[in-house]
Amino acid sequence: MLFGKKAATVGLDIGSHQIKVVEVQKGGKGHALVNYGIAPLLPEAIVEGEIMDRGLVIDTIKTLFETRKIKSNEVVSSVSGRGVIVKRIPMDKMKEQEARERIKWEAEQHIPFDIADVVLDFQILNPDTGNNQMEVSLVAAKNETINAHLDLLAGAGLNPAVLDYGAFAVQNAFELNYAAAPDEIIALVHIGADITNINFVKGAIPFFTRDLPVAGNACLQLIQKNLGLSYDQASELVRGEQVQDVSAESAAEAFNGFAGDFASQIERTLSFLAMSGGGEKMNRMYLSGGGALIPSLQQHLADKFQIPVELFNPLQKLAYDPNLFGAAGPEKVAPILTLAVGLGIREVK
Ligand SMILES: Nc1ncnc2c1ncn2[C@@H]1O[C@H](COP(=O)(O)OP(=O)(O)OP(=O)(O)O)[C@@H](O)[C@H]1O
Ligand SMILES: [Mg+2]
């Protein structure tokens, strides 16, 4: 055994397209990925973050744990989407304990949800921004969103060791694997099926995060429509497989069409970046999630924004047995595991 006998931490990412799970062990040498699994979900099981078929999602989680022989029922998982809001806010300078008492009142000024219906958390980003002020990252998650998530876990026989916010988990994976200059603006672009989450970070500080309604599903729909294909054929094409009667040129044209739409959506967020004091320019972009693998997307974004655009590799700093990924290697899987790895590397007491 690579890293002693300590139980691994299980990171569980319940996505609308597929469920991802990882087991991460911590040892003197750092982190090791000892196991992972991905299980597809029917598209109607979770729609726009909302659980439509609870039984199906629970069965899929249970089967995934069984087939991957995961024994632990303590999991680190996350919520994201419309039921969660994160904001960077100024507050009077005070100690963390004091801020904890005060945060509800602050949240009322900054969060458009009824404060009675949310769970609040916060983190002091900068304890002294001058003028007796500090800067805080405030997270508000709707009770409804959290309860639906906990209900799924309970149904699958799992206990929540930690419940995180999805974008923070991606950022956590980033901080483990990459070094960024303190003044660089990094765009972490996490492309799922329904939603793309873009999180601009500077140093360890999330400048602002936003969900865009274009991701893998929008690409599949466009490909289906433009090339007259079925859902399955479009999925094959997106995964880089050949589809009968589709020429390489027409496929390339369709993917370029999607990449263009996607890049425009990202461009629109840049004015918000400027408003939040981040300047107009990102220095670098990392693409994660299954949608990161959409053909020509990476190149298109690099050309449009004239910055380095990389595929996120959350396993860069993790040890693992190469046999875990078979002959194909981890390249086509690693970006899909980003959020789950960000959860699996969390400290669990
Ligand atoms: N190898 C691949 N190449 C290209 N695209 C892929 C690949 N694998 C998955 N995708 C696309 O990525 C999307 C799924 O990505 P991911 O697993 O990150 O989503 P999810 O977490 O289930 O969804 P969401 O976060 O929106 O709830 C799908 O739209 C799928 O078509
Ligand atoms: Mg996802």
PDB file of N, CA, C and O in Angstrom, residues 121-150:
ATOM      1  N   ASP A 121     -22.243  30.999   5.626  1.00  0.00           N
ATOM      2  CA  ASP A 121     -20.872  30.753   6.034  1.00  0.00           C
ATOM      3  C   ASP A 121     -20.034  31.900   5.492  1.00  0.00           C
ATOM      4  O   ASP A 121     -20.482  32.642   4.605  1.00  0.00           O
ATOM      5  N   PHE A 122     -18.849  32.072   6.016  1.00  0.00           N
ATOM      6  CA  PHE A 122     -18.006  33.157   5.520  1.00  0.00           C
ATOM      7  C   PHE A 122     -16.550  32.847   5.804  1.00  0.00           C
ATOM      8  O   PHE A 122     -16.219  31.962   6.586  1.00  0.00           O
ATOM      9  N   GLN A 123     -15.709  33.607   5.124  1.00  0.00           N
ATOM     10  CA  GLN A 123     -14.276  33.466   5.313  1.00  0.00           C
ATOM     11  C   GLN A 123     -13.680  34.857   5.194  1.00  0.00           C
ATOM     12  O   GLN A 123     -14.059  35.619   4.301  1.00  0.00           O
ATOM     13  N   ILE A 124     -12.767  35.211   6.102  1.00  0.00           N
ATOM     14  CA  ILE A 124     -12.117  36.516   5.994  1.00  0.00           C
ATOM     15  C   ILE A 124     -11.013  36.411   4.943  1.00  0.00           C
ATOM     16  O   ILE A 124     -10.102  35.614   5.079  1.00  0.00           O
ATOM     17  N   LEU A 125     -11.163  37.196   3.867  1.00  0.00           N
ATOM     18  CA  LEU A 125     -10.192  37.130   2.778  1.00  0.00           C
ATOM     19  C   LEU A 125      -9.002  38.043   3.057  1.00  0.00           C
ATOM     20  O   LEU A 125      -7.864  37.696   2.799  1.00  0.00           O
ATOM     21  N   ASN A 126      -9.327  39.232   3.545  1.00  0.00           N
ATOM     22  CA  ASN A 126      -8.282  40.212   3.853  1.00  0.00           C
ATOM     23  C   ASN A 126      -8.668  40.898   5.167  1.00  0.00           C
ATOM     24  O   ASN A 126      -9.664  41.620   5.210  1.00  0.00           O
ATOM     25  N   PRO A 127      -7.920  40.647   6.251  1.00  0.00           N
ATOM     26  CA  PRO A 127      -8.326  41.162   7.565  1.00  0.00           C
ATOM     27  C   PRO A 127      -8.177  42.672   7.697  1.00  0.00           C
ATOM     28  O   PRO A 127      -8.682  43.261   8.648  1.00  0.00           O
ATOM     29  N   ASP A 128      -7.496  43.314   6.739  1.00  0.00           N
ATOM     30  CA  ASP A 128      -7.291  44.758   6.847  1.00  0.00           C
ATOM     31  C   ASP A 128      -7.179  45.389   5.465  1.00  0.00           C
ATOM     32  O   ASP A 128      -6.171  45.270   4.800  1.00  0.00           O
ATOM     33  N   THR A 129      -8.276  46.023   5.033  1.00  0.00           N
ATOM     34  CA  THR A 129      -8.244  46.670   3.719  1.00  0.00           C
ATOM     35  C   THR A 129      -8.133  48.190   3.867  1.00  0.00           C
ATOM     36  O   THR A 129      -8.364  48.934   2.918  1.00  0.00           O
ATOM     37  N   GLY A 130      -7.792  48.633   5.085  1.00  0.00           N
ATOM     38  CA  GLY A 130      -7.675  50.072   5.345  1.00  0.00           C
ATOM     39  C   GLY A 130      -9.001  50.642   5.825  1.00  0.00           C
ATOM     40  O   GLY A 130     -10.048  49.977   5.736  1.00  0.00           O
ATOM     41  N   ASN A 131      -8.993  51.863   6.364  1.00  0.00           N
ATOM     42  CA  ASN A 131     -10.202  52.536   6.874  1.00  0.00           C
ATOM     43  C   ASN A 131     -10.993  51.674   7.846  1.00  0.00           C
ATOM     44  O   ASN A 131     -12.224  51.697   7.855  1.00  0.00           O
ATOM     45  N   ASN A 132     -10.278  50.865   8.630  1.00  0.00           N
ATOM     46  CA  ASN A 132     -10.923  50.011   9.615  1.00  0.00           C
ATOM     47  C   ASN A 132     -11.898  49.003   8.993  1.00  0.00           C
ATOM     48  O   ASN A 132     -12.894  48.633   9.590  1.00  0.00           O
ATOM     49  N   GLN A 133     -11.587  48.594   7.775  1.00  0.00           N
ATOM     50  CA  GLN A 133     -12.452  47.648   7.067  1.00  0.00           C
ATOM     51  C   GLN A 133     -11.701  46.348   6.787  1.00  0.00           C
ATOM     52  O   GLN A 133     -10.464  46.327   6.731  1.00  0.00           O
ATOM     53  N   MET A 134     -12.458  45.296   6.600  1.00  0.00           N
ATOM     54  CA  MET A 134     -11.857  44.047   6.120  1.00  0.00           C
ATOM     55  C   MET A 134     -12.729  43.506   4.988  1.00  0.00           C
ATOM     56  O   MET A 134     -13.794  44.040   4.687  1.00  0.00           O
ATOM     57  N   GLU A 135     -12.232  42.449   4.335  1.00  0.00           N
ATOM     58  CA  GLU A 135     -12.979  41.894   3.220  1.00  0.00           C
ATOM     59  C   GLU A 135     -13.297  40.427   3.506  1.00  0.00           C
ATOM     60  O   GLU A 135     -12.445  39.675   3.955  1.00  0.00           O
ATOM     61  N   VAL A 136     -14.553  40.081   3.228  1.00  0.00           N
ATOM     62  CA  VAL A 136     -15.061  38.772   3.606  1.00  0.00           C
ATOM     63  C   VAL A 136     -15.714  38.114   2.395  1.00  0.00           C
ATOM     64  O   VAL A 136     -16.325  38.783   1.570  1.00  0.00           O
ATOM     65  N   SER A 137     -15.535  36.808   2.289  1.00  0.00           N
ATOM     66  CA  SER A 137     -16.273  36.062   1.274  1.00  0.00           C
ATOM     67  C   SER A 137     -17.474  35.423   1.970  1.00  0.00           C
ATOM     68  O   SER A 137     -17.330  34.633   2.900  1.00  0.00           O
ATOM     69  N   LEU A 138     -18.658  35.820   1.532  1.00  0.00           N
ATOM     70  CA  LEU A 138     -19.889  35.367   2.167  1.00  0.00           C
ATOM     71  C   LEU A 138     -20.554  34.312   1.287  1.00  0.00           C
ATOM     72  O   LEU A 138     -20.692  34.500   0.081  1.00  0.00           O
ATOM     73  N   VAL A 139     -20.937  33.198   1.891  1.00  0.00           N
ATOM     74  CA  VAL A 139     -21.626  32.140   1.150  1.00  0.00           C
ATOM     75  C   VAL A 139     -23.001  31.937   1.769  1.00  0.00           C
ATOM     76  O   VAL A 139     -23.114  31.778   2.977  1.00  0.00           O
ATOM     77  N   ALA A 140     -24.024  31.973   0.943  1.00  0.00           N
ATOM     78  CA  ALA A 140     -25.380  31.702   1.422  1.00  0.00           C
ATOM     79  C   ALA A 140     -25.983  30.582   0.579  1.00  0.00           C
ATOM     80  O   ALA A 140     -26.048  30.687  -0.641  1.00  0.00           O
ATOM     81  N   ALA A 141     -26.362  29.499   1.230  1.00  0.00           N
ATOM     82  CA  ALA A 141     -26.975  28.379   0.506  1.00  0.00           C
ATOM     83  C   ALA A 141     -28.395  28.184   1.016  1.00  0.00           C
ATOM     84  O   ALA A 141     -28.633  28.183   2.226  1.00  0.00           O
ATOM     85  N   LYS A 142     -29.344  28.044   0.099  1.00  0.00           N
ATOM     86  CA  LYS A 142     -30.739  27.854   0.500  1.00  0.00           C
ATOM     87  C   LYS A 142     -30.898  26.536   1.249  1.00  0.00           C
ATOM     88  O   LYS A 142     -30.363  25.506   0.826  1.00  0.00           O
ATOM     89  N   ASN A 143     -31.655  26.581   2.332  1.00  0.00           N
ATOM     90  CA  ASN A 143     -31.954  25.352   3.092  1.00  0.00           C
ATOM     91  C   ASN A 143     -32.474  24.262   2.181  1.00  0.00           C
ATOM     92  O   ASN A 143     -32.103  23.096   2.307  1.00  0.00           O
ATOM     93  N   GLU A 144     -33.354  24.667   1.262  1.00  0.00           N
ATOM     94  CA  GLU A 144     -33.974  23.723   0.339  1.00  0.00           C
ATOM     95  C   GLU A 144     -32.918  22.961  -0.471  1.00  0.00           C
ATOM     96  O   GLU A 144     -32.994  21.745  -0.635  1.00  0.00           O
ATOM     97  N   THR A 145     -31.915  23.711  -0.960  1.00  0.00           N
ATOM     98  CA  THR A 145     -30.841  23.109  -1.761  1.00  0.00           C
ATOM     99  C   THR A 145     -30.028  22.135  -0.915  1.00  0.00           C
ATOM    100  O   THR A 145     -29.723  21.017  -1.333  1.00  0.00           O
ATOM    101  N   ILE A 146     -29.689  22.582   0.293  1.00  0.00           N
ATOM    102  CA  ILE A 146     -28.880  21.737   1.178  1.00  0.00           C
ATOM    103  C   ILE A 146     -29.666  20.494   1.598  1.00  0.00           C
ATOM    104  O   ILE A 146     -29.148  19.377   1.561  1.00  0.00           O
ATOM    105  N   ASN A 147     -30.937  20.697   1.939  1.00  0.00           N
ATOM    106  CA  ASN A 147     -31.729  19.551   2.388  1.00  0.00           C
ATOM    107  C   ASN A 147     -31.915  18.512   1.289  1.00  0.00           C
ATOM    108  O   ASN A 147     -31.852  17.313   1.545  1.00  0.00           O
ATOM    109  N   ALA A 148     -32.120  18.986   0.061  1.00  0.00           N
ATOM    110  CA  ALA A 148     -32.286  18.043  -1.053  1.00  0.00           C
ATOM    111  C   ALA A 148     -31.004  17.229  -1.238  1.00  0.00           C
ATOM    112  O   ALA A 148     -31.042  16.028  -1.501  1.00  0.00           O
ATOM    113  N   HIS A 149     -29.877  17.887  -1.079  1.00  0.00           N
ATOM    114  CA  HIS A 149     -28.588  17.211  -1.226  1.00  0.00           C
ATOM    115  C   HIS A 149     -28.383  16.192  -0.092  1.00  0.00           C
ATOM    116  O   HIS A 149     -28.010  15.038  -0.331  1.00  0.00           O
ATOM    117  N   LEU A 150     -28.650  16.625   1.142  1.00  0.00           N
ATOM    118  CA  LEU A 150     -28.466  15.724   2.286  1.00  0.00           C
ATOM    119  C   LEU A 150     -29.408  14.531   2.201  1.00  0.00           C
ATOM    120  O   LEU A 150     -29.053  13.412   2.580  1.00  0.00           O
TER     121      LEU A 150
END
